[in-house]
Amino acid sequence: MRQKGFTLIELLIVVAIIGILATIGLPMYTTHQAKAKFTAGLAEISALKAGYEDTLNQGTVPTIALIGGTSPTANCRIDVTGDVATGIGSISCEILDAPAPVLGKSITLTRSATEGWKCVTTAEAKYVAKGCGVTGA
């Protein structure tokens, strides 16, 4: 009589293969999550630029409420600063509820009356969206 089923060696090989795939896949997944969270934070504060410009052009000091934002959001703790006289200001995001590589890092959109908007961040370059420079931790 012949029995059907898997041998112990076959099962151990399958477990070893799954372990190798997990070892490779998990860091890649974490990197993907960190990039996605950074991009979501950048999108949230980028959407506030129009309201910021409008408020500044009306001669009012920009605040989070006046430019149409709320803080905190699912991705960011947002802070807004601005000076009507000089046209200089910023919208910044401290990343919340994210993978360790980007948790607590900041994204700052800085406005200059002569140069327009510039983006800088303290996150590592491999997690940063195009167009946003890295300033270091």
PDB file of C-alpha atoms in Angstrom:
ATOM      1  CA  MET A   1       0.000   0.000   0.000  1.00  0.00           C
ATOM      2  CA  ARG A   2       1.415   3.336  -1.050  1.00  0.00           C
ATOM      3  CA  GLN A   3       0.770   6.458   1.050  1.00  0.00           C
ATOM      4  CA  LYS A   4       0.301   9.862  -0.488  1.00  0.00           C
ATOM      5  CA  GLY A   5       1.610  13.116   0.970  1.00  0.00           C
ATOM      6  CA  PHE A   6       4.715  15.218   1.429  1.00  0.00           C
ATOM      7  CA  THR A   7       7.921  14.139   3.059  1.00  0.00           C
ATOM      8  CA  LEU A   8       9.556  16.154   5.804  1.00  0.00           C
ATOM      9  CA  ILE A   9      12.396  17.181   3.475  1.00  0.00           C
ATOM     10  CA  GLU A  10       9.951  18.556   0.909  1.00  0.00           C
ATOM     11  CA  LEU A  11       8.186  20.601   3.580  1.00  0.00           C
ATOM     12  CA  LEU A  12      11.497  21.960   4.924  1.00  0.00           C
ATOM     13  CA  ILE A  13      12.523  23.038   1.410  1.00  0.00           C
ATOM     14  CA  VAL A  14       9.235  24.921   0.983  1.00  0.00           C
ATOM     15  CA  VAL A  15       9.689  26.650   4.357  1.00  0.00           C
ATOM     16  CA  ALA A  16      13.266  27.626   3.424  1.00  0.00           C
ATOM     17  CA  ILE A  17      12.110  29.102   0.105  1.00  0.00           C
ATOM     18  CA  ILE A  18       9.374  31.131   1.836  1.00  0.00           C
ATOM     19  CA  GLY A  19      11.946  32.394   4.354  1.00  0.00           C
ATOM     20  CA  ILE A  20      14.293  33.538   1.595  1.00  0.00           C
ATOM     21  CA  LEU A  21      11.485  35.336  -0.246  1.00  0.00           C
ATOM     22  CA  ALA A  22      10.381  37.075   2.958  1.00  0.00           C
ATOM     23  CA  THR A  23      13.954  38.164   3.692  1.00  0.00           C
ATOM     24  CA  ILE A  24      14.130  39.848   0.295  1.00  0.00           C
ATOM     25  CA  GLY A  25      10.536  41.121   0.123  1.00  0.00           C
ATOM     26  CA  LEU A  26      10.000  42.787   3.501  1.00  0.00           C
ATOM     27  CA  PRO A  27      12.716  45.460   3.194  1.00  0.00           C
ATOM     28  CA  MET A  28      11.513  46.279  -0.317  1.00  0.00           C
ATOM     29  CA  TYR A  29       7.955  46.614   0.979  1.00  0.00           C
ATOM     30  CA  THR A  30       9.052  48.893   3.827  1.00  0.00           C
ATOM     31  CA  THR A  31      10.912  51.110   1.352  1.00  0.00           C
ATOM     32  CA  HIS A  32       7.820  51.263  -0.845  1.00  0.00           C
ATOM     33  CA  GLN A  33       5.635  52.215   2.149  1.00  0.00           C
ATOM     34  CA  ALA A  34       8.082  54.954   3.212  1.00  0.00           C
ATOM     35  CA  LYS A  35       8.161  56.445  -0.300  1.00  0.00           C
ATOM     36  CA  ALA A  36       4.362  56.382  -0.472  1.00  0.00           C
ATOM     37  CA  LYS A  37       3.995  58.114   2.912  1.00  0.00           C
ATOM     38  CA  PHE A  38       6.520  60.798   1.915  1.00  0.00           C
ATOM     39  CA  THR A  39       4.673  61.428  -1.355  1.00  0.00           C
ATOM     40  CA  ALA A  40       1.321  61.620   0.462  1.00  0.00           C
ATOM     41  CA  GLY A  41       2.723  64.199   2.898  1.00  0.00           C
ATOM     42  CA  LEU A  42       4.185  66.260   0.060  1.00  0.00           C
ATOM     43  CA  ALA A  43       0.850  66.141  -1.789  1.00  0.00           C
ATOM     44  CA  GLU A  44      -1.019  67.372   1.289  1.00  0.00           C
ATOM     45  CA  ILE A  45       1.141  70.452   1.763  1.00  0.00           C
ATOM     46  CA  SER A  46       1.474  71.132  -1.982  1.00  0.00           C
ATOM     47  CA  ALA A  47      -2.313  71.383  -2.179  1.00  0.00           C
ATOM     48  CA  LEU A  48      -2.170  74.246   0.345  1.00  0.00           C
ATOM     49  CA  LYS A  49       0.084  76.458  -1.810  1.00  0.00           C
ATOM     50  CA  ALA A  50      -2.808  78.077  -3.723  1.00  0.00           C
ATOM     51  CA  GLY A  51      -4.625  79.033  -0.524  1.00  0.00           C
ATOM     52  CA  TYR A  52      -1.352  80.301   0.938  1.00  0.00           C
ATOM     53  CA  GLU A  53      -0.724  82.529  -2.101  1.00  0.00           C
ATOM     54  CA  ASP A  54      -4.293  83.839  -2.043  1.00  0.00           C
ATOM     55  CA  THR A  55      -4.131  84.670   1.670  1.00  0.00           C
ATOM     56  CA  LEU A  56      -0.746  86.377   1.301  1.00  0.00           C
ATOM     57  CA  ASN A  57      -1.941  88.410  -1.711  1.00  0.00           C
ATOM     58  CA  GLN A  58      -4.896  89.666   0.344  1.00  0.00           C
ATOM     59  CA  GLY A  59      -2.437  91.078   2.877  1.00  0.00           C
ATOM     60  CA  THR A  60      -3.283  88.557   5.598  1.00  0.00           C
ATOM     61  CA  VAL A  61      -0.767  86.488   7.543  1.00  0.00           C
ATOM     62  CA  PRO A  62      -1.320  82.854   6.467  1.00  0.00           C
ATOM     63  CA  THR A  63      -2.512  80.325   9.043  1.00  0.00           C
ATOM     64  CA  ILE A  64      -3.460  76.687   8.606  1.00  0.00           C
ATOM     65  CA  ALA A  65      -7.179  77.537   8.826  1.00  0.00           C
ATOM     66  CA  LEU A  66      -7.002  80.481   6.396  1.00  0.00           C
ATOM     67  CA  ILE A  67      -5.255  78.497   3.655  1.00  0.00           C
ATOM     68  CA  GLY A  68      -7.788  75.652   3.827  1.00  0.00           C
ATOM     69  CA  GLY A  69      -5.884  73.026   5.806  1.00  0.00           C
ATOM     70  CA  THR A  70      -6.242  71.109   9.033  1.00  0.00           C
ATOM     71  CA  SER A  71      -3.630  69.635  11.311  1.00  0.00           C
ATOM     72  CA  PRO A  72      -2.864  66.896  12.081  1.00  0.00           C
ATOM     73  CA  THR A  73      -3.974  64.820   9.103  1.00  0.00           C
ATOM     74  CA  ALA A  74      -3.516  61.114   8.444  1.00  0.00           C
ATOM     75  CA  ASN A  75      -0.033  61.814   7.082  1.00  0.00           C
ATOM     76  CA  CYS A  76       1.247  65.081   8.575  1.00  0.00           C
ATOM     77  CA  ARG A  77       1.404  67.544  11.388  1.00  0.00           C
ATOM     78  CA  ILE A  78       1.266  70.753   9.348  1.00  0.00           C
ATOM     79  CA  ASP A  79       2.728  74.114  10.344  1.00  0.00           C
ATOM     80  CA  VAL A  80       2.372  77.386   8.420  1.00  0.00           C
ATOM     81  CA  THR A  81       4.455  80.556   8.746  1.00  0.00           C
ATOM     82  CA  GLY A  82       4.478  83.714   6.671  1.00  0.00           C
ATOM     83  CA  ASP A  83       5.292  87.391   6.520  1.00  0.00           C
ATOM     84  CA  VAL A  84       3.126  89.651   4.361  1.00  0.00           C
ATOM     85  CA  ALA A  85       5.716  92.449   4.128  1.00  0.00           C
ATOM     86  CA  THR A  86       8.529  90.290   2.716  1.00  0.00           C
ATOM     87  CA  GLY A  87       6.486  87.559   1.009  1.00  0.00           C
ATOM     88  CA  ILE A  88       8.593  84.917   2.745  1.00  0.00           C
ATOM     89  CA  GLY A  89       6.985  81.940   4.425  1.00  0.00           C
ATOM     90  CA  SER A  90       6.707  78.184   4.610  1.00  0.00           C
ATOM     91  CA  ILE A  91       4.373  75.231   4.851  1.00  0.00           C
ATOM     92  CA  SER A  92       5.900  72.263   6.642  1.00  0.00           C
ATOM     93  CA  CYS A  93       4.859  68.697   7.294  1.00  0.00           C
ATOM     94  CA  GLU A  94       6.162  66.410  10.024  1.00  0.00           C
ATOM     95  CA  ILE A  95       5.406  62.896   8.773  1.00  0.00           C
ATOM     96  CA  LEU A  96       3.175  60.861  11.109  1.00  0.00           C
ATOM     97  CA  ASP A  97       2.149  57.193  11.316  1.00  0.00           C
ATOM     98  CA  ALA A  98       4.824  56.010   8.873  1.00  0.00           C
ATOM     99  CA  PRO A  99       7.575  53.401   8.577  1.00  0.00           C
ATOM    100  CA  ALA A 100      10.677  54.157  10.669  1.00  0.00           C
ATOM    101  CA  PRO A 101      12.820  55.565   7.809  1.00  0.00           C
ATOM    102  CA  VAL A 102      10.505  58.577   7.363  1.00  0.00           C
ATOM    103  CA  LEU A 103       8.663  58.786  10.696  1.00  0.00           C
ATOM    104  CA  GLY A 104       9.145  62.248  12.213  1.00  0.00           C
ATOM    105  CA  LYS A 105      11.038  63.583   9.195  1.00  0.00           C
ATOM    106  CA  SER A 106      10.010  66.963   7.842  1.00  0.00           C
ATOM    107  CA  ILE A 107       9.057  68.255   4.425  1.00  0.00           C
ATOM    108  CA  THR A 108       9.148  72.030   4.063  1.00  0.00           C
ATOM    109  CA  LEU A 109       7.878  74.124   1.176  1.00  0.00           C
ATOM    110  CA  THR A 110       9.544  77.533   1.495  1.00  0.00           C
ATOM    111  CA  ARG A 111       8.223  80.565  -0.355  1.00  0.00           C
ATOM    112  CA  SER A 112      10.390  83.447  -1.446  1.00  0.00           C
ATOM    113  CA  ALA A 113       9.040  86.554  -3.156  1.00  0.00           C
ATOM    114  CA  THR A 114      11.814  86.362  -5.758  1.00  0.00           C
ATOM    115  CA  GLU A 115      12.387  82.605  -6.216  1.00  0.00           C
ATOM    116  CA  GLY A 116       8.920  81.117  -5.686  1.00  0.00           C
ATOM    117  CA  TRP A 117       8.481  77.766  -3.916  1.00  0.00           C
ATOM    118  CA  LYS A 118      11.299  75.430  -2.942  1.00  0.00           C
ATOM    119  CA  CYS A 119      11.012  72.021  -1.272  1.00  0.00           C
ATOM    120  CA  VAL A 120      13.525  70.617   1.245  1.00  0.00           C
ATOM    121  CA  THR A 121      13.337  67.596   3.518  1.00  0.00           C
ATOM    122  CA  THR A 122      15.238  65.805   6.260  1.00  0.00           C
ATOM    123  CA  ALA A 123      14.350  62.354   4.892  1.00  0.00           C
ATOM    124  CA  GLU A 124      16.972  60.176   3.181  1.00  0.00           C
ATOM    125  CA  ALA A 125      17.283  60.714  -0.577  1.00  0.00           C
ATOM    126  CA  LYS A 126      16.043  57.218  -1.485  1.00  0.00           C
ATOM    127  CA  TYR A 127      12.602  57.988   0.024  1.00  0.00           C
ATOM    128  CA  VAL A 128      12.214  61.488  -1.428  1.00  0.00           C
ATOM    129  CA  ALA A 129       9.964  62.397  -4.362  1.00  0.00           C
ATOM    130  CA  LYS A 130      11.507  64.171  -7.335  1.00  0.00           C
ATOM    131  CA  GLY A 131      11.811  67.917  -6.964  1.00  0.00           C
ATOM    132  CA  CYS A 132      12.367  67.938  -3.219  1.00  0.00           C
ATOM    133  CA  GLY A 133      15.940  68.407  -2.010  1.00  0.00           C
ATOM    134  CA  VAL A 134      17.507  66.693   0.993  1.00  0.00           C
ATOM    135  CA  THR A 135      18.975  68.854   3.778  1.00  0.00           C
ATOM    136  CA  GLY A 136      20.062  66.090   6.144  1.00  0.00           C
ATOM    137  CA  ALA A 137      18.725  64.950   9.497  1.00  0.00           C
TER     138      ALA A 137
END
